Coordinates of C-alpha atoms in Angstrom, one line a residue:
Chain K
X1 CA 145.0 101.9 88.6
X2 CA 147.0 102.0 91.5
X3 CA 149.8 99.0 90.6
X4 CA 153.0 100.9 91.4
X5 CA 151.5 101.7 95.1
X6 CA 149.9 98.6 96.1
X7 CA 152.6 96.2 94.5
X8 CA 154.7 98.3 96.9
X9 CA 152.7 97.4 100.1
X10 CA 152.9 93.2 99.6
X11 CA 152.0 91.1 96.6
X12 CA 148.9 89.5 99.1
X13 CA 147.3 93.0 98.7
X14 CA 146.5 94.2 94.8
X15 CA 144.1 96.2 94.5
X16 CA 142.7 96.0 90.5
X17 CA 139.2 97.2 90.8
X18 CA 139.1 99.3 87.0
X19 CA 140.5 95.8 85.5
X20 CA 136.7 94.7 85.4
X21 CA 136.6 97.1 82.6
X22 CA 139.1 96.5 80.2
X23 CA 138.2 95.6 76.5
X24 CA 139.6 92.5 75.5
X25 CA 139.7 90.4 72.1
X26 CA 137.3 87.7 72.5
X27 CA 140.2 85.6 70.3
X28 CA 144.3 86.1 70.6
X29 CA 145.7 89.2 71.8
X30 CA 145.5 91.4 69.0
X31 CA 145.0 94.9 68.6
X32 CA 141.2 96.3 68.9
X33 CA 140.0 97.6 65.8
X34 CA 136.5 98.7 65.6
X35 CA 135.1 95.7 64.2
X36 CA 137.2 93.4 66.4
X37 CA 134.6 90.9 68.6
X38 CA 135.7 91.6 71.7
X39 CA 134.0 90.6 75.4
X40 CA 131.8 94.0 74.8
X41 CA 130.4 92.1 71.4
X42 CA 129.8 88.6 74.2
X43 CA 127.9 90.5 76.7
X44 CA 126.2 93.1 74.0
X45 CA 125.2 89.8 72.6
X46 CA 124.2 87.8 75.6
X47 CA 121.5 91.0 76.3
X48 CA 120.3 90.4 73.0
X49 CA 119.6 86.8 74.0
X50 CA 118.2 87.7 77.2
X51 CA 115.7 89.6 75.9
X52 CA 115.1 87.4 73.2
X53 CA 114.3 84.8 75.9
X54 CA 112.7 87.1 77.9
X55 CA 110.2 89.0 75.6
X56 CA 109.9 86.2 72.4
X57 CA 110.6 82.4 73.4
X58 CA 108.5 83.1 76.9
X59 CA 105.6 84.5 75.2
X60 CA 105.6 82.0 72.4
X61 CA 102.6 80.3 73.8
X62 CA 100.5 83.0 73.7
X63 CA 98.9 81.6 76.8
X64 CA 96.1 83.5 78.1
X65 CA 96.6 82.3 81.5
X66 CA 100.1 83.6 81.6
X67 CA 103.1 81.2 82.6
X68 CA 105.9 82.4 85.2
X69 CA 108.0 84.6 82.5
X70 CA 105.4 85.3 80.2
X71 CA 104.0 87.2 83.2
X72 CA 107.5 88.9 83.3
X73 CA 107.4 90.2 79.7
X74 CA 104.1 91.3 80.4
X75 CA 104.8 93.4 83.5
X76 CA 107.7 94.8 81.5
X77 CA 105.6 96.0 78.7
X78 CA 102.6 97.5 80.6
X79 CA 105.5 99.2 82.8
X80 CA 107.0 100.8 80.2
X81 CA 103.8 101.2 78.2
X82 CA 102.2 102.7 81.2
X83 CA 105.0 105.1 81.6
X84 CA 105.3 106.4 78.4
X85 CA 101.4 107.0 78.2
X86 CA 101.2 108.7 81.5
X87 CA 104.0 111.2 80.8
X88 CA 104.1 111.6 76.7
X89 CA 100.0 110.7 76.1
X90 CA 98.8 109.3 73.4
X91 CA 101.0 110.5 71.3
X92 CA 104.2 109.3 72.8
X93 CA 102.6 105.9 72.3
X94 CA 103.9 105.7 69.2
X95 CA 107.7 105.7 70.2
X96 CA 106.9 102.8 72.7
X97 CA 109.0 100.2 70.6
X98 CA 112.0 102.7 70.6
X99 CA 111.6 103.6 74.5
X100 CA 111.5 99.7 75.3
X101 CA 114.5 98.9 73.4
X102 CA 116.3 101.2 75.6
X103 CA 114.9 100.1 79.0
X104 CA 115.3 96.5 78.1
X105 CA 118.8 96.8 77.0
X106 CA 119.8 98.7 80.2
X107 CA 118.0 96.9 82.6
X108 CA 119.4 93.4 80.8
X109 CA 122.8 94.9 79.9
X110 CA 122.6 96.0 84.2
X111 CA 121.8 92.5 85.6
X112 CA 124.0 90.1 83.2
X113 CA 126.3 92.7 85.0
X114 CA 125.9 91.7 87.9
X115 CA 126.9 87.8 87.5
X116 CA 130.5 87.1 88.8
X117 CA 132.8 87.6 86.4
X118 CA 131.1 89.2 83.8
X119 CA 132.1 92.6 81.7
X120 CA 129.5 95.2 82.6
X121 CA 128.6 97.0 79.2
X122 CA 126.6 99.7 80.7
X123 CA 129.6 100.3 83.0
X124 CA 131.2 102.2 80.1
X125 CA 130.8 105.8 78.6
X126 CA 131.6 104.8 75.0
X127 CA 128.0 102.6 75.6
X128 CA 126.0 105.0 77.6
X129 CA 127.1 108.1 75.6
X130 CA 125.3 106.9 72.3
X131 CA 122.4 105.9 74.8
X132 CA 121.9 109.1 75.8
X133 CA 123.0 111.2 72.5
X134 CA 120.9 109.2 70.8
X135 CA 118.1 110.6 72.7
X136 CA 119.2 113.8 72.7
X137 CA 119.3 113.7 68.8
X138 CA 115.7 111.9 68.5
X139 CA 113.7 114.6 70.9
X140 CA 115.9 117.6 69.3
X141 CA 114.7 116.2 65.9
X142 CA 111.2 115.2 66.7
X143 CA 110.8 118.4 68.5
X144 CA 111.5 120.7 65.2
X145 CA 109.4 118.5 62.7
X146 CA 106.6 118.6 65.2
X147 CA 106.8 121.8 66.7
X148 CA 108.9 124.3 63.7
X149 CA 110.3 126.7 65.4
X150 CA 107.7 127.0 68.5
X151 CA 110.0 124.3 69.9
X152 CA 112.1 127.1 71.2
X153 CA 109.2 128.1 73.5
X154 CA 110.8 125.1 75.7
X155 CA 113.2 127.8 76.4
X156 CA 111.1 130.9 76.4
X157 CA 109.1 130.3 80.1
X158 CA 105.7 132.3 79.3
X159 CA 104.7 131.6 82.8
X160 CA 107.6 134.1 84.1
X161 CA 108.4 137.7 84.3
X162 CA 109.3 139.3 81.2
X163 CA 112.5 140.6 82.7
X164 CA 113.5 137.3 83.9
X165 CA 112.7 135.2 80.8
X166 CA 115.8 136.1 78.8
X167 CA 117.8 134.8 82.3
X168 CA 115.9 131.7 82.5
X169 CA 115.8 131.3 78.3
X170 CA 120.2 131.0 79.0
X171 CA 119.3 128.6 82.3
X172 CA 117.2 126.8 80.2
X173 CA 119.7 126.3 77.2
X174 CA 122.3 125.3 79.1
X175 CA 120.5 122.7 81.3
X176 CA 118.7 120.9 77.8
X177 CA 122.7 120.9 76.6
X178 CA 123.7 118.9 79.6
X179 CA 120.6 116.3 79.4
X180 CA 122.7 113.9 77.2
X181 CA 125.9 114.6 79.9
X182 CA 124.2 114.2 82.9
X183 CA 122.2 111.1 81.3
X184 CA 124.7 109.4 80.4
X185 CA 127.4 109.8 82.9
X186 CA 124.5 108.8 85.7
X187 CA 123.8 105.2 84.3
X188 CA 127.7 104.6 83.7
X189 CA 129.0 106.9 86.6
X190 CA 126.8 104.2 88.8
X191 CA 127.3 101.2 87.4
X192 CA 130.9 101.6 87.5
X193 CA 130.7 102.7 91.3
X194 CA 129.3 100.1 92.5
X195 CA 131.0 97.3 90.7
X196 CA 134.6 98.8 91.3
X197 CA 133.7 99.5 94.9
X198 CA 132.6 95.4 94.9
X199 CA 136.1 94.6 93.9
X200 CA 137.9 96.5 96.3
X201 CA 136.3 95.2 98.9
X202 CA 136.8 91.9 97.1
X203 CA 140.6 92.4 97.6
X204 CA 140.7 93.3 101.3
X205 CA 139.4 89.9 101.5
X206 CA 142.7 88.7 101.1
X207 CA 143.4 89.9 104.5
X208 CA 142.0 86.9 106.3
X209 CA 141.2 89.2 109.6
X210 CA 139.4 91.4 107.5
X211 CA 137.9 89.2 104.7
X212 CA 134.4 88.0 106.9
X213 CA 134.0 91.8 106.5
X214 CA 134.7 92.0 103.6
X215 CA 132.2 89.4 102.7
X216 CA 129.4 90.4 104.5
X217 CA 129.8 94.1 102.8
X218 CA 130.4 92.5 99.6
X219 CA 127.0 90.8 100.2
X220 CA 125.5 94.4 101.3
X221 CA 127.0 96.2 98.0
X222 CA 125.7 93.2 96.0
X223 CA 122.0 93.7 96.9
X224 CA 122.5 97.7 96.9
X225 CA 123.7 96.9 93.4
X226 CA 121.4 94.9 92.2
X227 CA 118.8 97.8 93.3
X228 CA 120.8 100.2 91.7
X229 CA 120.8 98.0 88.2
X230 CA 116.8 98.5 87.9
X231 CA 116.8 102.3 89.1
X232 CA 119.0 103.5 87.1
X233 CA 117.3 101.9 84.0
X234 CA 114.2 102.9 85.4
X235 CA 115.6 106.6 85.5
X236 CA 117.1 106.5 82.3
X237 CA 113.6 105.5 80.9
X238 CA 111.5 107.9 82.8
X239 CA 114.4 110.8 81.9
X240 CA 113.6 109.2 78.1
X241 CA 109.9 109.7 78.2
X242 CA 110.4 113.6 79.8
X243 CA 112.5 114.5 77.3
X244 CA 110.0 113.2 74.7
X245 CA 107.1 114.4 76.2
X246 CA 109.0 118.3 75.9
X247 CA 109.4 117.5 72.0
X248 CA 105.8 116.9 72.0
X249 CA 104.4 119.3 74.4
X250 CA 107.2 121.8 74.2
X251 CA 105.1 124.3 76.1
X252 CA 105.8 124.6 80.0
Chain F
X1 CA 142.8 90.1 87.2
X2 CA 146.1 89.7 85.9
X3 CA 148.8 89.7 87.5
X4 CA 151.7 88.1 85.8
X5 CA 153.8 90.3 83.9
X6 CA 152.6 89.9 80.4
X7 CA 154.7 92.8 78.4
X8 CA 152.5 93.1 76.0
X9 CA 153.4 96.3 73.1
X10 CA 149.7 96.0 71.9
X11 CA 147.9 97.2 75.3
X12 CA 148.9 100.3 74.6
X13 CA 147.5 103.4 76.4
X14 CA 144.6 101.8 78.4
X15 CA 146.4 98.8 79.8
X16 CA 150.1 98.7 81.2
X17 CA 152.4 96.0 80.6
X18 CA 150.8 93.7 83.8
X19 CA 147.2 93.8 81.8
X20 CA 146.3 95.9 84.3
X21 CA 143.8 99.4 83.3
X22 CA 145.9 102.5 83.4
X23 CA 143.0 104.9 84.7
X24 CA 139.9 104.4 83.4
X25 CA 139.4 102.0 81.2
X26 CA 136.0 104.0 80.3
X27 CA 137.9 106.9 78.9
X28 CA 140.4 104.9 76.8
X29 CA 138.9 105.8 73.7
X30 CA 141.0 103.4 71.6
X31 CA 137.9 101.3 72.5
X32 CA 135.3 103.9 71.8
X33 CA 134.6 102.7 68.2
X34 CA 134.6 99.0 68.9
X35 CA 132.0 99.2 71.4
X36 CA 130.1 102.0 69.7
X37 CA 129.9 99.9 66.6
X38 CA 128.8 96.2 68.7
X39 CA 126.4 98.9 70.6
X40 CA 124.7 100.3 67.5
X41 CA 124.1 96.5 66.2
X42 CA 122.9 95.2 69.5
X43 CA 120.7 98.1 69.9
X44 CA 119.2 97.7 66.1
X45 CA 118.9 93.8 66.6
X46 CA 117.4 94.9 69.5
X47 CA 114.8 97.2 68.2
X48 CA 113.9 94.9 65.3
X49 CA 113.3 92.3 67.5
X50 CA 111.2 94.1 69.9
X51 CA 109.0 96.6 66.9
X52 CA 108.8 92.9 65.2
X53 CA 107.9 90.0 67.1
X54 CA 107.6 90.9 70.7
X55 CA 106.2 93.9 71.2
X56 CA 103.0 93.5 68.6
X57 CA 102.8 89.5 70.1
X58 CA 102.4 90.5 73.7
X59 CA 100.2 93.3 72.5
X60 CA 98.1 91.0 71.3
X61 CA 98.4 88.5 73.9
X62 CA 97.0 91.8 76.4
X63 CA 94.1 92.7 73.7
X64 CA 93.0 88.8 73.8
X65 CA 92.8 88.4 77.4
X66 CA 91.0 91.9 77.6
X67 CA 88.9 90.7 75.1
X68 CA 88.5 87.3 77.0
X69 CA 87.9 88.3 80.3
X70 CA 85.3 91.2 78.7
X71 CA 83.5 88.4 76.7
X72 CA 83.2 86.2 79.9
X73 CA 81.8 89.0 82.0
X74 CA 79.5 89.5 79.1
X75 CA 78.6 85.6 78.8
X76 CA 78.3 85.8 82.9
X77 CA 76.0 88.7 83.0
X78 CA 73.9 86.7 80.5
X79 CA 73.6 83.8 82.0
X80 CA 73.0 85.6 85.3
X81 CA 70.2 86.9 83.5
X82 CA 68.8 84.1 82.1
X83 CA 68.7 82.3 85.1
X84 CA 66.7 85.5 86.8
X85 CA 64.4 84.7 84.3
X86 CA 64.1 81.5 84.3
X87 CA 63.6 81.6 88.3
X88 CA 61.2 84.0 87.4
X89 CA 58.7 81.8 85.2
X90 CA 59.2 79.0 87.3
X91 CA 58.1 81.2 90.2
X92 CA 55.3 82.4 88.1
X93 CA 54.6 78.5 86.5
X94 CA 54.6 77.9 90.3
X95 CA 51.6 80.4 91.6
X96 CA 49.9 79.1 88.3
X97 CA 49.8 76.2 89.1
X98 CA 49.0 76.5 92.6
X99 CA 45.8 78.9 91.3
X100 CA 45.5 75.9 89.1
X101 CA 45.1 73.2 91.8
X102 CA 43.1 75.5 94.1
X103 CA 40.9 76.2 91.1
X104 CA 40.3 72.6 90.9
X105 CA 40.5 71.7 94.6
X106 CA 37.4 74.0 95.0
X107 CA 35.3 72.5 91.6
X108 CA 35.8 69.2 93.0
X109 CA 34.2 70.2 96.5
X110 CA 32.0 72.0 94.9
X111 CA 31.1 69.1 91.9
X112 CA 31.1 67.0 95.2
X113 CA 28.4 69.0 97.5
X114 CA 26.6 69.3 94.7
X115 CA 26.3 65.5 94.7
X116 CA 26.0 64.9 98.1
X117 CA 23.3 67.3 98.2
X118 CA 21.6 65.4 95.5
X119 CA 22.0 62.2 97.1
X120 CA 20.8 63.2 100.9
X121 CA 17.7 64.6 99.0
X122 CA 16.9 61.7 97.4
X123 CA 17.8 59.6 100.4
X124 CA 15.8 61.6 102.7
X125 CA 13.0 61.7 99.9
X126 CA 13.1 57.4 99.6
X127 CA 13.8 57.3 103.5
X128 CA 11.1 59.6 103.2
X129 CA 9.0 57.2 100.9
X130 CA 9.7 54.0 102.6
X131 CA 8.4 55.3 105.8
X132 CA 5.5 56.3 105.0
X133 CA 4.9 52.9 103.1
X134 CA 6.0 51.5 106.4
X135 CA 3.3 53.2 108.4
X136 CA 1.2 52.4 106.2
X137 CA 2.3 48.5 106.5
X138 CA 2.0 49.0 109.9
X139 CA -1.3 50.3 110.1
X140 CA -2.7 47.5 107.5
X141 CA -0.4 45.1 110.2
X142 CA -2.5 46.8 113.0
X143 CA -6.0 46.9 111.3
X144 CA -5.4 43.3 110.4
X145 CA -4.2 42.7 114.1
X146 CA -7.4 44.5 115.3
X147 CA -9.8 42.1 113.6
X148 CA -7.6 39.3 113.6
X149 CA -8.3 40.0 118.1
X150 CA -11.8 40.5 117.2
X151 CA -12.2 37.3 115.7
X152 CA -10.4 35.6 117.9
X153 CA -12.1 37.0 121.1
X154 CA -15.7 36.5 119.8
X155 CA -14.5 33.1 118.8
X156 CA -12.7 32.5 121.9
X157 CA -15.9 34.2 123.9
X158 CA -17.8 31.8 122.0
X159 CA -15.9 29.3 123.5
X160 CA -16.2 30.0 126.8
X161 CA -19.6 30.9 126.9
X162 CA -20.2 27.5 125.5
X163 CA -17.6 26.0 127.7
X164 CA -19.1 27.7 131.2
X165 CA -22.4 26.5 129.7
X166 CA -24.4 29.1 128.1
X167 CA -25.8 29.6 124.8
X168 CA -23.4 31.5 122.5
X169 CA -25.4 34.3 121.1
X170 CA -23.2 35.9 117.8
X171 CA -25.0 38.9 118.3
X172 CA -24.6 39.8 121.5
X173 CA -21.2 38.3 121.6
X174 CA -20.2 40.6 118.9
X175 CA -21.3 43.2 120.7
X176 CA -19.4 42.5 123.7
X177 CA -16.1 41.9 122.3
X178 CA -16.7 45.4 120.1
X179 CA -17.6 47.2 123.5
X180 CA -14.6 45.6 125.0
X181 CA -11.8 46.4 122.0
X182 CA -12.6 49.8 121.6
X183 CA -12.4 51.0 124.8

C-alpha cells in the first residue's frame, strides 16, 4: 500500500497491512483463473469443515443430555431459529435452512479469521457482495411471487400524508437499492478494519520502544475484533430476516 | 509479508513486483471470479449440509428432549398422583382399622362384663347357698351342742348329787338343768 513511502523511512519499519488480503495460488505462482484453488478455496473450505464439526460430527450422538458442542449447535440453531420466527413468523420459518447457512458461514468464515496468519474471507467484497446480492435477489423475488404487484406497497407508506407519499415512495426506493451496498460493504468494510489496523499496529512493534504498546493494543484490537466477528454476523442475519420479513409482510 | 523483491510479471495489477497489494486487494477484481466461484460452492456445500443432515438432526434432537422432558413431567405428575392416593387409602385402611380394633376392643369388654356379671351372680348365688347351708350346719352344730350340755349337765348333776350324797332324782334333775340352760 504504502511501499514507496515507508521503504523510504528505514527497512526496520514496513508497514504491509492490505498484504493480509492478497489472493494467492494455493500451488506455484501462476496466474489466477477462476477455477484456480487458491488460499480463498483453503479457508472457504476450512469453514465448511468447521461447521461440519460444529453442527454434524458434535451432534452425532444425539444425546439428550447434550455434550459441550452439542450444546453449541444447539444454541446456534434456537438463536437463529428464534430470530427468524420472532421477526418473519411462521412463515419465515420455512427459509431457516437458507438464513443459517448465511450466519454460520459468516460467523465461521469471521473467527477462522481471526487465527494468526490466516486469510480472512469475509474481509473481501468479491465474498460479501454475493452474500448480500444474493439476498437482495431472494427477498426481491420472493416478494413478487408472494405479494404480485402489492409488493410495491413496501414503497407506498399508507400510514403518511398523501402529499408526502410520492417523496417518501423515491426515499423508499432508493434506500431498498442500497440494502445490498450497505450490507455488504458493513460485514467487509469491518472485517477488513480491524484486521488491517491489527497489522499496523503489528509493525510499530518493530520499534522496540514502542512495541509493549503495541502489544498490549494489539491485545485490545484482538478482543474488540473478535466482538466485532459475531456482531457483524449477527447483523448481517438480523438485516437478512428484516429484509425477508418485508417480502412477506410487505405492508408497513 | 513479503519483502524480498520477487519481480514477478504475473502479479499484475493487484500486487507490485515486492508481492506486496497495490491498494486494495478487495477491489482487485482479477480475483473477483475466483473467489465468487469457491464462494458459491462453499455456500451450496454449505446449505446442503445444513437443509440435509444438520439442521433436520438437531431438530429432532430439540423435538425428543421436548418430548422427553414433557413425558417425565407427565410420568412425574402421575406418580405424584398415585402416591396421593395410595397415602390416601392407607390413611383410610388406617381409621378402618382403628374403628376396627375399637369395635372389637369394646365386644370384648362388653363379651367380658357380660361374663363377669354371670360369674359374680352365680358366685354370690353359691356363696349365697353355702351360707345358708352353713347356718344351717351351725345351727344343727348348736342344737346338737345344746343337748349334747344338757346331757352332760344332768349326767354330770347326777354325779354330783350322788357324789355330795343325795339321791339322784332324773326328774327333778331334768328339770333343773332345763331351768338352768334356758335361761
Amino acid at each position: 500500500m504504502a511501499t514507496e513511502t515507508t521503504a523510504a523511512e528505514g527497512s526496520s519499519l514496513v508497514f504491509h497491512p492490505m498484504d493480509q488480503f492478497i489472493v494467492k495460488p494455493l500451488f506455484g505462482d501462476g496466474a489466477i483463473a477462476w477455477y484456480t484453488p487458491t488460499n480463498v478455496t483453503l479457508w472457504l473450505f476450512l469453514a465448511i469443515a468447521a461447521i461440519f464439526a460444529l453442527l454434524v460430527l458434535s451432534t452425532s450422538k444425539r444425546a439428550i443430555v447434550p455434550t459441550r458442542m452439542q450444546s453449541v449447535a444447539e444454541l446456534a440453531y434456537g438463536f437463529i431459529y428464534k430470530m427468524l420466527e420472532d421477526i418473519c413468523g411462521k412463515e419465515g420459518v420455512k427459509y431457516f435452512p437458507y438464513v443459517m447457512t448465511l450466519f454460520m458461514f459468516i460467523v465461521c468464515a469471521n473467527f477462522l479469521g481471526m487465527l494468526p496468519m490466516s486469510f480472512t474471507t469475509t474481509s473481501h467484497f468479491a465474498v460479501t457482495i454475493p452474500l448480500a446480492l444474493a439476498v437482495f435477489l431472494t427477498v426481491t423475488v420472493l416478494g413478487f411471487v408472494k405479494n404480485g404487484a402489492s409488493f410495491l406497497g413496501l414503497f407506498w407508506v399508507s400510514s403518511a400524508p398523501l402529499a408526502l407519499r410520492p417523496v417518501l415512495a423515491i426515499i423508499e426506493l432508493i434506500s431498498y437499492f442500497v440494502r445490498p451496498v450497505s450490507h455488504s460493504i458493513r460485514l467487509a468494510g469491518n472485517v477488513m478494519a480491524g484486521h488491517a489496523v491489527i497489522k499496523v499496529f503489528a509493525g510499530f512493534a518493530a520499534i522496540a520502544v514502542i512495541s509493549p504498546v503495541s502489544v498490549l493494543a494489539i491485545t485490545a484490537m484482538y478482543g474488540l475484533e473478535v466482538l466485532v466477528s459475531f456482531i457483524q454476523a449477527y447483523v448481517f442475519t438480523i438485516l437478512t430476516c428484516v429484509y425477508l420479513k418485508d417480502a412477506l409482510h410487505p405492508s408497513h | 509479508m513479503a519483502t524480498e523483491p520477487l519481480a514477478k510479471e504475473v502479479a499484475g495489477t493487484c500486487v507490485d513486483s515486492y508481492g506486496s497489494a497495490i491498494g486494495m486487494p478487495q477491489l482487485c477484481f482479477d480475483w473477483f471470479p475466483n473467489q465468487i466461484f469457491w464462494l458459491v460452492i462453499t455456500l451450496v456445500v454449505i446449505f446442503l449440509v445444513l437443509s440435509r443432515v444438520a439442521l433436520p438432526r438437531i431438530a429432532a434432537i430439540l423435538a425428543e428432549r421436548q418430548g422427553t422432558i414433557t413425558n417425565d413431567l407427565a410420568a412425574a405428575e402421575d406418580l405424584k398422583a398415585k402416591a396421593v392416593e395410595a397415602e390416601e387409602a392407607y390413611n383410610k385402611a388406617l381409621a378402618d382399622a382403628r374403628a376396627e380394633a375399637q369395635r372389637i376392643a369394646a365386644e370384648a369388654r362388653a363379651e367380658i362384663q357380660s361374663g363377669l356379671d354371670d360369674a359374680i351372680a352365680k358366685a354370690d348365688a353359691q356363696i349365697a347357698a353355702k351360707a345358708a347351708e352353713s347356718e344351717k350346719a351351725i345351727a344343727d352344730i348348736r342344737a346338737g351342742a345344746l343337748e349334747s350340755i344338757q346331757v352332760v349337765a344332768k349326767d354330770t348333776a347326777a354325779e354330783l348329787v350322788t357324789a355330795l350324797g343325795g339321791e339322784a332324782d332324773a326328774k327333778t334333775i331334768d328339770s333343773a338343768v332345763d331351768a338352768q340352760t334356758k335361761g
